[in-house]
PDB file of C-alpha atoms in Angstrom:
ATOM      1  CA  MET A   3     155.567 194.366 295.160  1.00 73.00           C
ATOM      2  CA  LEU A   4     156.222 193.708 298.719  1.00 82.00           C
ATOM      3  CA  SER A   5     158.504 191.339 299.627  1.00 88.00           C
ATOM      4  CA  HIS A   6     157.457 188.332 301.614  1.00 88.00           C
ATOM      5  CA  PRO A   7     159.495 189.068 304.779  1.00 90.00           C
ATOM      6  CA  HIS A   8     157.672 192.753 304.916  1.00 92.00           C
ATOM      7  CA  GLU A   9     154.431 191.057 304.441  1.00 88.00           C
ATOM      8  CA  ILE A  10     155.419 188.670 307.244  1.00 91.00           C
ATOM      9  CA  PHE A  11     156.207 191.896 309.016  1.00 93.00           C
ATOM     10  CA  LEU A  12     152.838 193.543 308.376  1.00 91.00           C
ATOM     11  CA  GLU A  13     150.854 190.621 309.471  1.00 88.00           C
ATOM     12  CA  VAL A  14     152.617 190.522 312.932  1.00 91.00           C
ATOM     13  CA  ALA A  15     152.543 194.409 313.319  1.00 91.00           C
ATOM     14  CA  ARG A  16     148.879 194.220 312.718  1.00 84.00           C
ATOM     15  CA  GLN A  17     148.117 191.582 315.346  1.00 83.00           C
ATOM     16  CA  LEU A  18     151.218 192.196 317.536  1.00 88.00           C
ATOM     17  CA  SER A  19     151.637 188.415 317.941  1.00 88.00           C
ATOM     18  CA  PHE A  20     154.239 186.284 316.149  1.00 90.00           C
ATOM     19  CA  THR A  21     151.705 183.385 317.096  1.00 87.00           C
ATOM     20  CA  LYS A  22     148.563 184.929 315.376  1.00 84.00           C
ATOM     21  CA  ALA A  23     150.530 186.149 312.595  1.00 86.00           C
ATOM     22  CA  GLY A  24     151.749 182.654 311.753  1.00 86.00           C
ATOM     23  CA  GLN A  25     148.356 181.314 312.211  1.00 83.00           C
ATOM     24  CA  THR A  26     146.861 183.716 309.772  1.00 79.00           C
ATOM     25  CA  LEU A  27     149.708 183.232 307.233  1.00 80.00           C
ATOM     26  CA  PHE A  28     149.974 179.338 307.644  1.00 80.00           C
ATOM     27  CA  LEU A  29     153.386 179.664 308.902  1.00 84.00           C
ATOM     28  CA  SER A  30     155.314 178.338 312.022  1.00 89.00           C
ATOM     29  CA  GLN A  31     156.025 180.742 314.681  1.00 88.00           C
ATOM     30  CA  SER A  32     159.840 180.151 313.893  1.00 90.00           C
ATOM     31  CA  ALA A  33     159.269 180.572 310.278  1.00 90.00           C
ATOM     32  CA  VAL A  34     157.491 184.098 311.202  1.00 91.00           C
ATOM     33  CA  SER A  35     160.470 184.923 313.519  1.00 91.00           C
ATOM     34  CA  LYS A  36     163.246 183.770 311.137  1.00 93.00           C
ATOM     35  CA  GLN A  37     161.666 186.600 308.442  1.00 92.00           C
ATOM     36  CA  VAL A  38     161.188 189.324 310.914  1.00 93.00           C
ATOM     37  CA  LYS A  39     164.842 188.750 312.585  1.00 93.00           C
ATOM     38  CA  ALA A  40     166.117 189.209 308.721  1.00 93.00           C
ATOM     39  CA  LEU A  41     164.532 192.555 308.610  1.00 94.00           C
ATOM     40  CA  GLU A  42     165.700 193.381 311.685  1.00 94.00           C
ATOM     41  CA  GLU A  43     169.407 192.392 310.419  1.00 94.00           C
ATOM     42  CA  TYR A  44     168.558 194.513 307.120  1.00 94.00           C
ATOM     43  CA  TYR A  45     167.371 197.469 308.641  1.00 94.00           C
ATOM     44  CA  LYS A  46     170.189 197.364 311.616  1.00 95.00           C
ATOM     45  CA  THR A  47     167.612 197.991 314.258  1.00 95.00           C
ATOM     46  CA  GLY A  48     164.804 196.301 316.040  1.00 94.00           C
ATOM     47  CA  LEU A  49     161.535 196.409 314.970  1.00 95.00           C
ATOM     48  CA  PHE A  50     159.408 194.870 317.756  1.00 94.00           C
ATOM     49  CA  GLU A  51     160.035 194.860 321.607  1.00 93.00           C
ATOM     50  CA  ARG A  52     159.421 191.485 323.151  1.00 85.00           C
ATOM     51  CA  LEU A  53     157.035 191.782 326.413  1.00 81.00           C
ATOM     52  CA  GLY A  54     156.714 188.239 327.538  1.00 74.00           C
ATOM     53  CA  ASN A  55     154.214 186.693 325.201  1.00 72.00           C
ATOM     54  CA  SER A  56     153.203 189.990 323.667  1.00 79.00           C
ATOM     55  CA  VAL A  57     154.978 192.721 321.798  1.00 90.00           C
ATOM     56  CA  VAL A  58     155.014 196.128 320.710  1.00 92.00           C
ATOM     57  CA  LEU A  59     156.702 197.892 317.706  1.00 94.00           C
ATOM     58  CA  THR A  60     159.452 200.060 318.296  1.00 95.00           C
ATOM     59  CA  PRO A  61     159.728 203.975 316.901  1.00 94.00           C
ATOM     60  CA  ALA A  62     161.761 202.187 313.713  1.00 96.00           C
ATOM     61  CA  GLY A  63     158.870 199.216 313.551  1.00 94.00           C
ATOM     62  CA  GLU A  64     156.123 202.143 313.963  1.00 93.00           C
ATOM     63  CA  LEU A  65     158.139 204.005 310.696  1.00 95.00           C
ATOM     64  CA  LEU A  66     158.039 200.730 308.959  1.00 95.00           C
ATOM     65  CA  TYR A  67     154.553 199.808 309.686  1.00 92.00           C
ATOM     66  CA  SER A  68     153.196 203.131 308.561  1.00 90.00           C
ATOM     67  CA  LYS A  69     155.529 203.298 305.309  1.00 92.00           C
ATOM     68  CA  LEU A  70     154.396 199.651 304.623  1.00 90.00           C
ATOM     69  CA  LEU A  71     150.727 200.318 304.670  1.00 85.00           C
ATOM     70  CA  LEU A  72     150.894 202.909 302.241  1.00 85.00           C
ATOM     71  CA  ALA A  73     153.017 201.005 300.011  1.00 88.00           C
ATOM     72  CA  LYS A  74     150.317 198.005 300.456  1.00 81.00           C
ATOM     73  CA  GLN A  75     147.592 200.593 299.237  1.00 78.00           C
ATOM     74  CA  LEU A  76     149.712 201.621 296.270  1.00 83.00           C
ATOM     75  CA  GLN A  77     150.079 197.905 295.452  1.00 80.00           C
ATOM     76  CA  HIS A  78     146.394 197.335 295.825  1.00 74.00           C
ATOM     77  CA  GLU A  79     145.772 200.295 293.240  1.00 76.00           C
ATOM     78  CA  LEU A  80     148.449 199.203 290.831  1.00 80.00           C
ATOM     79  CA  HIS A  81     147.144 195.832 290.935  1.00 74.00           C
ATOM     80  CA  GLN A  82     143.582 196.902 290.380  1.00 70.00           C
ATOM     81  CA  GLU A  83     144.460 199.306 287.329  1.00 77.00           C
ATOM     82  CA  PHE A  84     146.643 196.355 285.529  1.00 80.00           C
ATOM     83  CA  THR A  85     143.550 194.173 286.001  1.00 71.00           C
ATOM     84  CA  ALA A  86     141.498 196.439 284.060  1.00 73.00           C
ATOM     85  CA  LEU A  87     144.132 196.494 281.498  1.00 81.00           C
ATOM     86  CA  ASN A  88     144.853 192.985 281.003  1.00 80.00           C
ATOM     87  CA  ASN A  89     142.386 190.252 282.347  1.00 71.00           C
ATOM     88  CA  ASP A  90     145.114 187.485 282.437  1.00 74.00           C
ATOM     89  CA  PHE A  91     146.835 189.560 285.459  1.00 70.00           C
ATOM     90  CA  SER A  92     145.238 188.531 288.310  1.00 67.00           C
ATOM     91  CA  PRO A  93     147.309 188.740 291.717  1.00 71.00           C
ATOM     92  CA  GLN A  94     146.662 187.202 295.053  1.00 75.00           C
ATOM     93  CA  VAL A  95     145.132 189.301 297.741  1.00 79.00           C
ATOM     94  CA  ARG A  96     144.506 188.359 301.272  1.00 82.00           C
ATOM     95  CA  MET A  97     141.696 189.674 303.714  1.00 87.00           C
ATOM     96  CA  VAL A  98     140.583 188.723 307.293  1.00 88.00           C
ATOM     97  CA  ILE A  99     136.912 189.354 307.761  1.00 94.00           C
ATOM     98  CA  GLY A 100     135.353 189.487 311.099  1.00 94.00           C
ATOM     99  CA  ALA A 101     131.520 188.693 311.434  1.00 94.00           C
ATOM    100  CA  SER A 102     129.335 188.224 314.247  1.00 87.00           C
ATOM    101  CA  THR A 103     127.402 184.828 315.078  1.00 82.00           C
ATOM    102  CA  THR A 104     123.998 185.394 312.840  1.00 82.00           C
ATOM    103  CA  ILE A 105     126.065 187.002 309.916  1.00 89.00           C
ATOM    104  CA  SER A 106     128.885 184.301 310.097  1.00 90.00           C
ATOM    105  CA  LEU A 107     126.584 181.532 309.979  1.00 87.00           C
ATOM    106  CA  TYR A 108     123.529 182.752 307.797  1.00 86.00           C
ATOM    107  CA  VAL A 109     124.258 186.106 306.153  1.00 88.00           C
ATOM    108  CA  ILE A 110     127.875 185.935 304.736  1.00 92.00           C
ATOM    109  CA  PRO A 111     128.701 182.454 303.338  1.00 93.00           C
ATOM    110  CA  PRO A 112     126.997 182.878 300.086  1.00 93.00           C
ATOM    111  CA  VAL A 113     128.415 186.058 299.372  1.00 94.00           C
ATOM    112  CA  LEU A 114     132.049 184.698 300.109  1.00 94.00           C
ATOM    113  CA  SER A 115     131.495 182.105 297.650  1.00 95.00           C
ATOM    114  CA  ALA A 116     129.892 184.585 294.831  1.00 94.00           C
ATOM    115  CA  TYR A 117     132.864 186.920 296.057  1.00 93.00           C
ATOM    116  CA  LEU A 118     135.565 184.003 295.454  1.00 92.00           C
ATOM    117  CA  GLY A 119     134.111 183.025 292.177  1.00 91.00           C
ATOM    118  CA  LYS A 120     134.723 186.324 290.809  1.00 87.00           C
ATOM    119  CA  TYR A 121     137.835 186.794 292.338  1.00 84.00           C
ATOM    120  CA  PRO A 122     139.471 183.432 292.966  1.00 85.00           C
ATOM    121  CA  ASN A 123     143.018 184.494 294.029  1.00 82.00           C
ATOM    122  CA  THR A 124     141.412 186.060 297.002  1.00 86.00           C
ATOM    123  CA  GLN A 125     142.380 184.311 300.100  1.00 85.00           C
ATOM    124  CA  LEU A 126     139.602 185.202 302.820  1.00 89.00           C
ATOM    125  CA  THR A 127     139.563 184.379 306.348  1.00 89.00           C
ATOM    126  CA  LEU A 128     136.323 184.475 308.292  1.00 92.00           C
ATOM    127  CA  LYS A 129     136.456 184.991 312.351  1.00 90.00           C
ATOM    128  CA  ASN A 130     133.370 184.241 313.941  1.00 90.00           C
ATOM    129  CA  ARG A 131     132.767 186.417 317.316  1.00 88.00           C
ATOM    130  CA  ASN A 132     129.982 188.282 318.989  1.00 85.00           C
ATOM    131  CA  SER A 133     129.578 192.030 317.740  1.00 86.00           C
ATOM    132  CA  GLU A 134     131.439 193.522 320.789  1.00 86.00           C
ATOM    133  CA  ASN A 135     134.321 191.142 320.168  1.00 89.00           C
ATOM    134  CA  ILE A 136     134.417 191.908 316.355  1.00 92.00           C
ATOM    135  CA  LEU A 137     134.694 195.598 317.373  1.00 90.00           C
ATOM    136  CA  LYS A 138     137.628 194.712 319.788  1.00 88.00           C
ATOM    137  CA  ALA A 139     139.450 192.698 317.077  1.00 87.00           C
ATOM    138  CA  LEU A 140     139.124 195.618 314.521  1.00 88.00           C
ATOM    139  CA  LEU A 141     140.794 198.115 317.045  1.00 85.00           C
ATOM    140  CA  GLU A 142     143.510 196.066 318.033  1.00 78.00           C
ATOM    141  CA  HIS A 143     144.332 195.053 314.007  1.00 77.00           C
ATOM    142  CA  GLU A 144     143.666 191.424 314.145  1.00 80.00           C
ATOM    143  CA  ILE A 145     140.830 192.138 311.222  1.00 87.00           C
ATOM    144  CA  ASP A 146     140.736 193.976 308.104  1.00 87.00           C
ATOM    145  CA  LEU A 147     136.968 194.616 308.190  1.00 93.00           C
ATOM    146  CA  GLY A 148     134.074 193.516 310.450  1.00 95.00           C
ATOM    147  CA  ILE A 149     130.319 193.180 310.048  1.00 94.00           C
ATOM    148  CA  ILE A 150     128.700 193.335 313.413  1.00 91.00           C
ATOM    149  CA  GLU A 151     124.807 194.040 314.596  1.00 81.00           C
ATOM    150  CA  GLY A 152     122.722 196.019 317.217  1.00 67.00           C
ATOM    151  CA  ILE A 153     125.767 197.709 319.083  1.00 66.00           C
ATOM    152  CA  HIS A 154     126.552 201.435 320.091  1.00 64.00           C
ATOM    153  CA  LYS A 155     128.955 203.642 318.032  1.00 74.00           C
ATOM    154  CA  VAL A 156     132.399 203.842 318.450  1.00 80.00           C
ATOM    155  CA  SER A 157     134.090 207.180 317.438  1.00 81.00           C
ATOM    156  CA  ASN A 158     137.285 205.836 315.648  1.00 86.00           C
ATOM    157  CA  VAL A 159     135.219 203.210 313.678  1.00 91.00           C
ATOM    158  CA  THR A 160     133.328 204.099 310.239  1.00 91.00           C
ATOM    159  CA  TYR A 161     130.092 202.278 309.891  1.00 92.00           C
ATOM    160  CA  THR A 162     128.403 201.220 306.439  1.00 93.00           C
ATOM    161  CA  PRO A 163     124.768 200.076 306.507  1.00 92.00           C
ATOM    162  CA  LEU A 164     124.536 196.299 305.007  1.00 92.00           C
ATOM    163  CA  LEU A 165     121.003 194.935 306.196  1.00 88.00           C
ATOM    164  CA  THR A 166     117.968 195.154 308.328  1.00 87.00           C
ATOM    165  CA  ASP A 167     116.728 191.996 310.137  1.00 84.00           C
ATOM    166  CA  GLU A 168     114.293 191.045 312.730  1.00 89.00           C
ATOM    167  CA  VAL A 169     114.708 189.615 315.936  1.00 92.00           C
ATOM    168  CA  VAL A 170     111.886 187.301 316.983  1.00 94.00           C
ATOM    169  CA  ALA A 171     110.414 185.485 320.107  1.00 96.00           C
ATOM    170  CA  VAL A 172     110.243 181.784 319.775  1.00 96.00           C
ATOM    171  CA  CYS A 173     109.649 178.727 321.821  1.00 95.00           C
ATOM    172  CA  SER A 174     108.848 175.138 321.201  1.00 95.00           C
ATOM    173  CA  THR A 175     105.340 173.683 320.852  1.00 91.00           C
ATOM    174  CA  ARG A 176     105.779 172.129 324.089  1.00 89.00           C
ATOM    175  CA  ASN A 177     104.837 175.940 325.234  1.00 90.00           C
ATOM    176  CA  PRO A 178     101.431 176.722 324.635  1.00 89.00           C
ATOM    177  CA  ILE A 179     102.068 180.121 325.167  1.00 90.00           C
ATOM    178  CA  TYR A 180     102.970 180.629 321.431  1.00 89.00           C
ATOM    179  CA  LYS A 181      99.260 180.586 320.969  1.00 90.00           C
ATOM    180  CA  GLN A 182      98.970 183.882 322.733  1.00 91.00           C
ATOM    181  CA  GLU A 183      99.879 187.570 321.813  1.00 92.00           C
ATOM    182  CA  LEU A 184     102.076 188.953 324.734  1.00 94.00           C
ATOM    183  CA  THR A 185     103.086 192.419 325.546  1.00 94.00           C
ATOM    184  CA  ALA A 186     106.291 193.690 326.821  1.00 94.00           C
ATOM    185  CA  ARG A 187     105.198 193.889 330.591  1.00 95.00           C
ATOM    186  CA  GLU A 188     104.340 190.499 330.470  1.00 94.00           C
ATOM    187  CA  LEU A 189     107.528 189.099 329.902  1.00 95.00           C
ATOM    188  CA  LEU A 190     108.626 189.732 333.415  1.00 96.00           C
ATOM    189  CA  THR A 191     106.833 186.499 334.353  1.00 94.00           C
ATOM    190  CA  VAL A 192     107.683 184.474 331.494  1.00 94.00           C
ATOM    191  CA  PRO A 193     110.941 182.226 331.687  1.00 95.00           C
ATOM    192  CA  VAL A 194     113.605 183.031 329.158  1.00 96.00           C
ATOM    193  CA  ALA A 195     116.629 182.083 327.529  1.00 96.00           C
ATOM    194  CA  LEU A 196     119.275 184.849 326.353  1.00 95.00           C
ATOM    195  CA  ARG A 197     122.463 184.979 324.555  1.00 91.00           C
ATOM    196  CA  GLU A 198     125.761 186.132 326.534  1.00 88.00           C
ATOM    197  CA  THR A 199     126.656 189.847 327.026  1.00 86.00           C
ATOM    198  CA  GLY A 200     128.170 191.237 324.013  1.00 82.00           C
ATOM    199  CA  SER A 201     125.854 189.618 321.671  1.00 84.00           C
ATOM    200  CA  GLY A 202     124.135 192.161 319.250  1.00 82.00           C
ATOM    201  CA  THR A 203     120.863 190.060 319.197  1.00 86.00           C
ATOM    202  CA  LEU A 204     120.726 190.807 323.196  1.00 90.00           C
ATOM    203  CA  ALA A 205     121.859 194.649 322.614  1.00 87.00           C
ATOM    204  CA  VAL A 206     118.513 194.799 320.528  1.00 88.00           C
ATOM    205  CA  LEU A 207     116.433 193.012 322.731  1.00 93.00           C
ATOM    206  CA  GLU A 208     117.896 195.377 325.782  1.00 93.00           C
ATOM    207  CA  GLU A 209     117.473 198.426 323.787  1.00 90.00           C
ATOM    208  CA  ALA A 210     113.890 197.487 322.952  1.00 93.00           C
ATOM    209  CA  LEU A 211     113.001 196.512 326.396  1.00 95.00           C
ATOM    210  CA  ALA A 212     114.364 200.022 327.669  1.00 94.00           C
ATOM    211  CA  ALA A 213     111.651 201.652 325.962  1.00 93.00           C
ATOM    212  CA  HIS A 214     109.255 200.156 328.473  1.00 94.00           C
ATOM    213  CA  GLN A 215     111.506 200.753 331.480  1.00 95.00           C
ATOM    214  CA  ILE A 216     112.321 197.083 331.974  1.00 95.00           C
ATOM    215  CA  LYS A 217     116.120 195.870 332.239  1.00 94.00           C
ATOM    216  CA  LEU A 218     117.374 192.357 331.273  1.00 93.00           C
ATOM    217  CA  THR A 219     117.551 191.704 334.822  1.00 93.00           C
ATOM    218  CA  ASP A 220     114.179 192.035 335.455  1.00 95.00           C
ATOM    219  CA  LEU A 221     113.377 189.071 333.271  1.00 96.00           C
ATOM    220  CA  PRO A 222     112.940 185.539 334.939  1.00 96.00           C
ATOM    221  CA  VAL A 223     116.388 184.268 332.988  1.00 95.00           C
ATOM    222  CA  LYS A 224     116.403 180.658 332.998  1.00 95.00           C
ATOM    223  CA  VAL A 225     120.080 180.428 331.365  1.00 95.00           C
ATOM    224  CA  ARG A 226     122.442 182.339 329.399  1.00 94.00           C
ATOM    225  CA  LEU A 227     124.043 180.691 326.361  1.00 93.00           C
ATOM    226  CA  GLY A 228     127.088 181.434 324.103  1.00 87.00           C
ATOM    227  CA  GLY A 229     126.150 181.403 320.343  1.00 85.00           C
ATOM    228  CA  THR A 230     122.991 181.441 318.253  1.00 88.00           C
ATOM    229  CA  GLU A 231     123.182 177.680 317.436  1.00 90.00           C
ATOM    230  CA  ALA A 232     123.118 176.752 321.233  1.00 93.00           C
ATOM    231  CA  LEU A 233     120.523 178.962 322.119  1.00 94.00           C
ATOM    232  CA  LYS A 234     118.360 177.827 319.335  1.00 93.00           C
ATOM    233  CA  ASN A 235     119.068 174.094 320.271  1.00 93.00           C
ATOM    234  CA  PHE A 236     118.421 174.627 323.836  1.00 95.00           C
ATOM    235  CA  VAL A 237     114.821 176.359 323.271  1.00 95.00           C
ATOM    236  CA  ARG A 238     114.074 173.297 320.709  1.00 93.00           C
ATOM    237  CA  VAL A 239     114.054 170.826 323.748  1.00 93.00           C
ATOM    238  CA  ASP A 240     112.830 173.010 326.586  1.00 94.00           C
ATOM    239  CA  THR A 241     109.720 175.129 327.489  1.00 92.00           C
ATOM    240  CA  CYS A 242     111.028 178.949 327.864  1.00 93.00           C
ATOM    241  CA  LEU A 243     111.169 181.773 325.460  1.00 96.00           C
ATOM    242  CA  ALA A 244     114.281 182.679 323.447  1.00 96.00           C
ATOM    243  CA  PHE A 245     115.036 185.759 321.319  1.00 96.00           C
ATOM    244  CA  LEU A 246     116.629 184.655 317.726  1.00 94.00           C
ATOM    245  CA  PRO A 247     117.195 186.097 314.533  1.00 90.00           C
ATOM    246  CA  ARG A 248     114.533 185.178 312.171  1.00 89.00           C
ATOM    247  CA  GLN A 249     117.114 184.095 309.601  1.00 84.00           C
ATOM    248  CA  ALA A 250     118.324 181.782 312.183  1.00 88.00           C
ATOM    249  CA  VAL A 251     115.384 180.009 312.765  1.00 92.00           C
ATOM    250  CA  LEU A 252     113.716 179.875 309.460  1.00 89.00           C
ATOM    251  CA  LYS A 253     113.991 175.995 309.124  1.00 91.00           C
ATOM    252  CA  GLU A 254     112.763 175.314 312.329  1.00 94.00           C
ATOM    253  CA  LEU A 255     109.718 177.762 311.801  1.00 94.00           C
ATOM    254  CA  GLU A 256     108.669 175.978 308.649  1.00 93.00           C
ATOM    255  CA  SER A 257     109.112 172.413 310.066  1.00 94.00           C
ATOM    256  CA  GLY A 258     107.230 173.756 313.177  1.00 93.00           C
ATOM    257  CA  GLU A 259     109.864 172.999 315.512  1.00 93.00           C
ATOM    258  CA  LEU A 260     109.541 176.370 316.823  1.00 95.00           C
ATOM    259  CA  GLN A 261     106.816 178.850 317.015  1.00 95.00           C
ATOM    260  CA  VAL A 262     106.783 182.718 316.918  1.00 95.00           C
ATOM    261  CA  VAL A 263     105.374 184.460 319.913  1.00 95.00           C
ATOM    262  CA  ARG A 264     103.867 187.285 318.919  1.00 94.00           C
ATOM    263  CA  ILE A 265     104.933 190.431 321.248  1.00 95.00           C
ATOM    264  CA  ARG A 266     102.636 193.374 320.010  1.00 91.00           C
ATOM    265  CA  ASP A 267     104.518 196.366 321.737  1.00 92.00           C
ATOM    266  CA  LEU A 268     108.159 195.265 321.060  1.00 91.00           C
ATOM    267  CA  ASN A 269     110.043 196.389 318.134  1.00 85.00           C
ATOM    268  CA  LEU A 270     113.145 193.965 317.634  1.00 90.00           C
ATOM    269  CA  VAL A 271     114.229 195.346 314.623  1.00 88.00           C
ATOM    270  CA  ARG A 272     118.347 195.090 314.202  1.00 83.00           C
ATOM    271  CA  HIS A 273     120.927 196.541 311.601  1.00 86.00           C
ATOM    272  CA  PHE A 274     124.046 194.886 310.198  1.00 90.00           C
ATOM    273  CA  ASP A 275     126.846 197.283 309.442  1.00 93.00           C
ATOM    274  CA  PHE A 276     130.396 196.950 308.322  1.00 95.00           C
ATOM    275  CA  VAL A 277     132.791 198.495 310.448  1.00 94.00           C
ATOM    276  CA  GLN A 278     136.277 199.855 309.292  1.00 92.00           C
ATOM    277  CA  ARG A 279     138.828 201.522 311.105  1.00 88.00           C
ATOM    278  CA  LYS A 280     138.897 205.360 310.101  1.00 85.00           C
ATOM    279  CA  GLY A 281     141.404 205.937 307.230  1.00 80.00           C
ATOM    280  CA  THR A 282     140.988 202.320 305.909  1.00 81.00           C
ATOM    281  CA  GLU A 283     137.449 202.775 304.292  1.00 81.00           C
ATOM    282  CA  ASN A 284     139.121 203.516 300.645  1.00 78.00           C
ATOM    283  CA  ASN A 285     141.752 200.742 300.921  1.00 77.00           C
ATOM    284  CA  VAL A 286     140.785 198.768 297.483  1.00 75.00           C
ATOM    285  CA  PRO A 287     140.217 195.078 298.497  1.00 80.00           C
ATOM    286  CA  TYR A 288     137.990 196.168 301.384  1.00 86.00           C
ATOM    287  CA  LYS A 289     136.067 198.797 299.417  1.00 87.00           C
ATOM    288  CA  SER A 290     135.479 196.203 296.850  1.00 87.00           C
ATOM    289  CA  PHE A 291     134.267 193.637 298.977  1.00 93.00           C
ATOM    290  CA  VAL A 292     132.010 195.951 300.779  1.00 94.00           C
ATOM    291  CA  GLN A 293     130.420 197.164 297.539  1.00 94.00           C
ATOM    292  CA  PHE A 294     130.017 194.026 296.166  1.00 94.00           C
ATOM    293  CA  THR A 295     128.372 192.692 299.303  1.00 94.00           C
ATOM    294  CA  ARG A 296     125.762 195.417 299.499  1.00 94.00           C
ATOM    295  CA  ARG A 297     125.119 194.788 295.741  1.00 93.00           C
ATOM    296  CA  TYR A 298     124.576 191.138 296.600  1.00 92.00           C
ATOM    297  CA  TYR A 299     121.755 191.829 298.886  1.00 88.00           C
ATOM    298  CA  SER A 300     120.258 194.646 297.056  1.00 86.00           C
ATOM    299  CA  LYS A 301     119.241 192.433 294.107  1.00 74.00           C
ATOM    300  CA  LYS A 302     117.722 190.341 296.656  1.00 63.00           C
ATOM    301  CA  GLU A 303     115.357 193.099 298.034  1.00 54.00           C
TER     302      GLU A 303
END
């Protein structure tokens, strides 16, 4: 079993930040620094080079980090095998997951509840950002596992399909346009509210419009808003058109607050994918969570 100082070192090395590591581990920055200093004294060498507010691993730190990752994987495998032999053995597992806005709000919460019900000793942290920033956090080792939507592929990341979802054009009942069926070209004359750059929902819209030689900049954009809830709440009281995940507006469509505007030649289907850094796909806790989530939603289809 890895020692407490080694676990702290791993988190600092993963995030390259004493402050962020402390936040994730619920420790003060001074407590994190104290444990890392103890390791540096033990190994008789510096493990991090301080560069202002950021840190980088020294060669010794890189060596320790790579070996501890291997030790961590062996520990996960050992725990899993002992759990299979003895139901009373249930070690604590910590995992940081990042998910894009729609997934964080509407897709993943019931999965987290079910997963923690089955694996109560798992400490899960969920970070909510747009898809572009989830990829960035993954590549910077700030999160262990990500779930994103509608974004271009990155070569050093593995993608595992989770769900297919639909983006719909919606407006409030103040706008009589909901009674019409539009074409993609007619969107050039309809005021719209859009998500911020980096949004997976926006990327799906951009790709669908490109099939009609239409750019986002061609649309009469009234406002850009960060986050699904902000956009939804805006369009509820305004008269412009917005593109939102159907999952995000189910209640509003049912109550009649929002109406779907049909656009007959615009295909707004998007895919939710798990993303992992290449080489981590078989790490036991991540693999277990991916499999559990895919089974959870396959049973609902």
